[in-house]
Structure formats: structure tokens, C-alpha cells
Short mmCIF file of C-alpha atoms in Angstrom, two decimals:
data_model
loop_
_atom_site.label_atom_id
_atom_site.label_comp_id
_atom_site.label_asym_id
_atom_site.label_seq_id
_atom_site.Cartn_x
_atom_site.Cartn_y
_atom_site.Cartn_z
CA UNK X 296 114.79 27.71 110.40
CA UNK X 297 113.64 26.78 106.81
CA UNK X 298 117.11 27.67 105.17
CA UNK X 299 115.93 25.03 102.26
CA UNK X 300 113.40 26.83 101.56
CA UNK X 301 115.48 30.33 101.13
CA UNK X 302 116.46 31.19 97.29
CA UNK X 303 118.99 34.27 96.71
CA UNK X 304 119.40 37.15 94.70
CA UNK X 305 117.08 39.72 92.86
CA UNK X 306 113.55 37.89 92.68
CA UNK X 307 109.75 38.34 91.28
CA UNK X 308 106.76 37.06 92.91
CA UNK X 309 103.52 36.61 91.88
CA UNK X 310 101.31 35.67 94.38
CA UNK X 311 99.44 38.10 96.95
CA UNK X 312 102.10 38.54 100.09
CA UNK X 313 100.40 39.50 103.39
CA UNK X 314 103.31 39.95 105.80
CA UNK X 315 107.23 40.96 105.11
CA UNK X 316 109.41 39.94 107.95
CA UNK X 317 113.07 41.27 107.49
CA UNK X 318 116.38 40.71 109.08
CA UNK X 319 119.43 42.93 107.87
CA UNK X 320 122.41 44.08 109.15
CA UNK X 321 124.43 47.16 107.53
CA UNK X 322 122.48 48.76 105.21
CA UNK X 323 119.38 50.19 103.49
CA UNK X 324 116.35 48.74 102.50
CA UNK X 325 113.21 50.74 100.99
CA UNK X 326 109.46 49.53 100.61
CA UNK X 327 107.80 51.81 97.90
CA UNK X 328 104.86 50.73 95.64
CA UNK X 329 106.10 49.25 92.09
CA UNK X 330 104.37 49.88 88.54
CA UNK X 331 103.41 46.06 88.13
CA UNK X 332 100.77 43.76 89.63
CA UNK X 333 104.10 41.86 91.71
CA UNK X 334 106.39 42.13 94.59
CA UNK X 335 109.82 43.04 93.26
CA UNK X 336 112.64 42.74 95.38
CA UNK X 337 115.97 44.21 94.05
CA UNK X 338 119.65 44.04 95.74
CA UNK X 339 122.43 46.97 95.23
CA UNK X 340 125.76 46.87 96.53
CA UNK X 341 129.50 47.44 96.72
CA UNK X 342 131.26 44.96 94.59
CA UNK X 343 129.80 41.57 92.95
CA UNK X 344 128.39 39.65 96.06
CA UNK X 345 128.90 35.69 95.93
CA UNK X 346 125.68 33.88 96.15
CA UNK X 347 126.43 33.69 100.08
CA UNK X 348 125.75 37.14 100.42
CA UNK X 349 123.01 38.02 98.48
CA UNK X 350 119.68 38.67 99.96
CA UNK X 351 117.77 35.24 100.54
CA UNK X 352 113.73 35.26 100.92
CA UNK X 353 110.93 32.81 100.84
CA UNK X 354 106.91 33.31 100.94
CA UNK X 355 105.39 30.78 103.63
CA UNK X 356 101.91 29.37 103.88
CA UNK X 357 100.83 32.21 105.25
CA UNK X 358 101.52 34.19 102.47
CA UNK X 359 104.14 36.27 104.88
CA UNK X 360 107.63 37.03 102.44
CA UNK X 361 110.79 35.98 104.87
CA UNK X 362 113.95 38.19 103.42
CA UNK X 363 117.29 37.81 105.21
CA UNK X 364 120.77 40.20 105.00
CA UNK X 365 122.50 36.86 103.32
CA UNK X 366 122.48 33.12 103.67
CA UNK X 367 120.97 31.52 107.13
CA UNK X 368 123.32 29.25 109.62
CA UNK X 369 126.85 30.71 109.72
CA UNK X 370 128.06 33.47 111.42
CA UNK X 371 129.50 36.12 109.33
CA UNK X 372 131.78 38.79 110.12
CA UNK X 373 129.41 42.25 110.34
CA UNK X 374 132.47 44.16 109.36
CA UNK X 375 132.23 42.52 106.30
CA UNK X 376 128.45 42.69 106.33
CA UNK X 377 128.62 46.37 106.58
CA UNK X 378 131.28 47.23 104.24
CA UNK X 379 128.70 45.59 101.33
CA UNK X 380 126.81 48.60 102.00
CA UNK X 381 123.86 46.62 100.84
CA UNK X 382 120.69 48.45 99.28
CA UNK X 383 117.63 46.33 99.18
CA UNK X 384 114.05 48.04 97.56
CA UNK X 385 111.20 46.15 98.03
CA UNK X 386 108.46 47.41 95.12
CA UNK X 387 104.48 46.20 95.99
CA UNK X 388 102.00 46.60 93.96
CA UNK X 389 99.32 49.37 95.17
CA UNK X 390 96.91 47.21 95.20
CA UNK X 391 97.53 44.49 97.66
CA UNK X 392 97.00 44.79 101.08
CA UNK X 393 99.69 44.33 103.40
CA UNK X 394 99.18 43.64 107.51
CA UNK X 395 102.36 43.42 109.13
CA UNK X 396 105.69 44.90 108.50
CA UNK X 397 108.37 43.54 110.68
CA UNK X 398 112.19 44.64 110.67
CA UNK X 399 114.99 43.18 112.81
CA UNK X 400 118.10 45.80 111.90
CA UNK X 401 121.29 46.45 112.86
CA UNK X 402 122.92 49.44 111.74
CA UNK X 403 120.14 49.75 108.89
CA UNK X 404 118.08 52.53 107.59
CA UNK X 405 114.90 51.49 106.83
CA UNK X 406 112.47 53.62 104.63
CA UNK X 407 108.73 52.87 104.31
CA UNK X 408 107.16 55.20 101.10
CA UNK X 409 103.66 55.89 101.93
CA UNK X 410 102.72 51.94 101.33
CA UNK X 411 99.87 51.26 103.06
CA UNK X 412 99.95 48.41 106.32
CA UNK X 413 97.96 47.87 108.89
CA UNK X 414 101.47 47.46 111.31
CA UNK X 415 104.77 47.94 111.81
CA UNK X 416 107.10 46.69 114.37
CA UNK X 417 110.89 47.06 114.70
CA UNK X 418 113.77 46.08 117.12
CA UNK X 419 116.74 46.65 116.64
CA UNK X 420 120.01 48.51 117.14
CA UNK X 421 121.28 52.13 115.28
CA UNK X 422 118.07 51.21 113.33
CA UNK X 423 116.74 54.40 111.72
CA UNK X 424 113.42 54.25 110.31
CA UNK X 425 111.65 56.80 108.28
CA UNK X 426 108.28 56.35 107.72
CA UNK X 427 106.18 58.29 105.18
CA UNK X 428 102.15 58.56 105.41
CA UNK X 429 98.99 59.64 103.68
CA UNK X 430 96.83 57.06 105.75
CA UNK X 431 98.49 55.91 109.38
CA UNK X 432 98.23 52.06 110.32
CA UNK X 433 96.82 50.93 113.64
CA UNK X 434 100.44 49.98 115.46
CA UNK X 435 104.01 51.29 115.21
CA UNK X 436 105.84 49.29 117.83
CA UNK X 437 109.67 49.73 118.16
CA UNK X 438 112.41 48.40 120.68
CA UNK X 439 115.82 48.91 120.68
CA UNK X 440 119.07 50.98 121.23
CA UNK X 441 120.08 54.04 119.61
CA UNK X 442 117.17 54.30 117.21
CA UNK X 443 115.70 56.71 115.52
CA UNK X 444 111.68 56.67 114.45
CA UNK X 445 110.78 59.65 112.25
CA UNK X 446 107.22 59.53 111.21
CA UNK X 447 106.28 62.14 108.35
CA UNK X 448 102.33 62.39 108.30
CA UNK X 449 99.54 64.10 107.07
CA UNK X 450 97.76 67.06 108.75
CA UNK X 451 94.34 64.55 109.29
CA UNK X 452 96.65 62.11 111.11
CA UNK X 453 96.11 60.88 114.58
CA UNK X 454 98.69 59.01 116.84
CA UNK X 455 99.34 58.12 120.26
CA UNK X 456 102.69 57.93 121.46
CA UNK X 457 103.88 56.29 124.26
CA UNK X 458 107.28 55.83 125.42
CA UNK X 459 109.11 54.07 127.78
CA UNK X 460 113.05 53.14 128.81
CA UNK X 461 115.67 55.30 129.54
CA UNK X 462 116.90 58.30 127.31
CA UNK X 463 114.66 58.65 125.11
CA UNK X 464 113.23 61.48 123.49
CA UNK X 465 110.32 62.64 121.35
CA UNK X 466 110.12 65.72 118.95
CA UNK X 467 106.46 66.55 117.79
CA UNK X 468 106.14 69.00 115.06
CA UNK X 469 102.89 68.94 114.93
CA UNK X 470 99.74 70.02 117.49
CA UNK X 471 99.27 67.26 120.35
CA UNK X 472 98.67 67.16 124.07
CA UNK X 473 100.26 65.38 126.52
CA UNK X 474 97.56 62.93 128.50
CA UNK X 475 98.22 60.23 131.43
CA UNK X 476 102.39 60.24 130.02
CA UNK X 477 101.03 59.69 126.40
CA UNK X 478 101.66 62.38 123.40
CA UNK X 479 98.06 62.40 121.38
CA UNK X 480 98.25 63.67 118.28
CA UNK X 481 94.54 64.19 116.10
CA UNK X 482 91.92 61.38 117.39
CA UNK X 483 94.79 59.44 118.34
CA UNK X 484 93.52 56.43 116.50
CA UNK X 485 97.95 55.02 115.61
CA UNK X 486 98.93 53.57 118.50
CA UNK X 487 103.15 54.03 118.36
CA UNK X 488 104.39 52.69 121.14
CA UNK X 489 108.76 52.61 121.77
CA UNK X 490 110.75 51.09 124.23
CA UNK X 491 114.27 51.08 124.75
CA UNK X 492 117.45 52.67 125.58
CA UNK X 493 118.64 56.39 123.48
CA UNK X 494 115.73 56.20 121.42
CA UNK X 495 114.27 59.04 119.53
CA UNK X 496 110.73 60.09 117.95
CA UNK X 497 110.13 62.52 115.10
CA UNK X 498 106.90 63.53 114.20
CA UNK X 499 106.82 65.55 111.07
CA UNK X 500 104.82 67.21 108.82
CA UNK X 501 104.58 65.50 105.47
CA UNK X 502 105.56 67.61 102.51
#
């Protein structure tokens, strides 16, 4: 949808962004704070990319930044995309509040480094998420197959973790209690819901 609205390649957005929606395959994504007042997108890869295979993006009327791994509307070889080893860096201003970060990924590694947001929604296959939080979001949701959700949290963090599906595992290295098939850390404020097959959740202290 909206293929004609996308632009390609590295970019800078001067307007305020409320949400980020990413579709990615076979690479890495880092979401970090930048030093400037703009949202910046920068991509690295193995070899030079044609316009078709550069990151594509646009901002809609609701201030949501949509990001695709490449040009939409065609079927591209998954092996070819994976071989490009695309790495996307997203820099957001420290004073820009984000509502929802949503990622749909396959064979992708996502790092969110201390960037504040209200909700994190991830869906995928072979998707590894490493989120470092000094302030917890309100809600984290992950659905998929063979995914990892690693949460690095401060000692005062509050989480309520609920896991559904099969072959799923929780490793919690911070003090917690069990209640009604849920694992509660601290005041339990952030709701973490994981559903799928062969899913792993790690909760560890942020160093």
C-alpha cells in the first residue's frame, strides 16, 4: 500500500514522529537517540545497493514513520536480501516522545537502546530483540516462531510477563514472583505478552 509515497535511501525527517512501523528481512536494526533535532535514517550493507534494494520510507498523516527493507510490490529472493546484510540505524531526538514501535521481521536483529516509547509490538520468525530500558513502556507484545526477547532493565523496573504457546521459555535474572501463570517483577506496571512457538524471554539487569 502507498507504494508511490515511499522515498529511498538515507534520510532526515524534520517533523515530529509519533510511531515507527518497520518491515524488515535478513539484517539488523538499531533504534537510538541522536544528537540533533531530526529523525535520521542511515543504512549500511555489503556492497552498493540499487535504488530497488535501498531502505524505503515515508511519514503518513498520523505522524507514523513507515519503513520497508526495500521497494515494495515485488517478490525478492530472501537469499539475496539476506546476503546484503542490511543494517538500519534510526536516530530519534531525545525530546521526541514515541508512542508505538512496531516491527515485523524475519531473520532480523532489533536493538532499542534506551529510547523511550509507550508500546513495543513485534512479530516475526527468527527475530531477536534486545531492548535496553531505563524507563519501561506500558506494553510489550511479541508473536512469532523461534524468537528472542531480551529485556535489560533497571532495579526499579516493573513487569507482568505472560507467555502462551508451546516450547516457550522465560529466564528471569531479577527478583520476581509467580501469580496466576504470570511472572511479576516489581510493581508489574509494564505488561509483557508473548505468544508463539519456541519463544524465549530473558529479563536481566541493565549494566
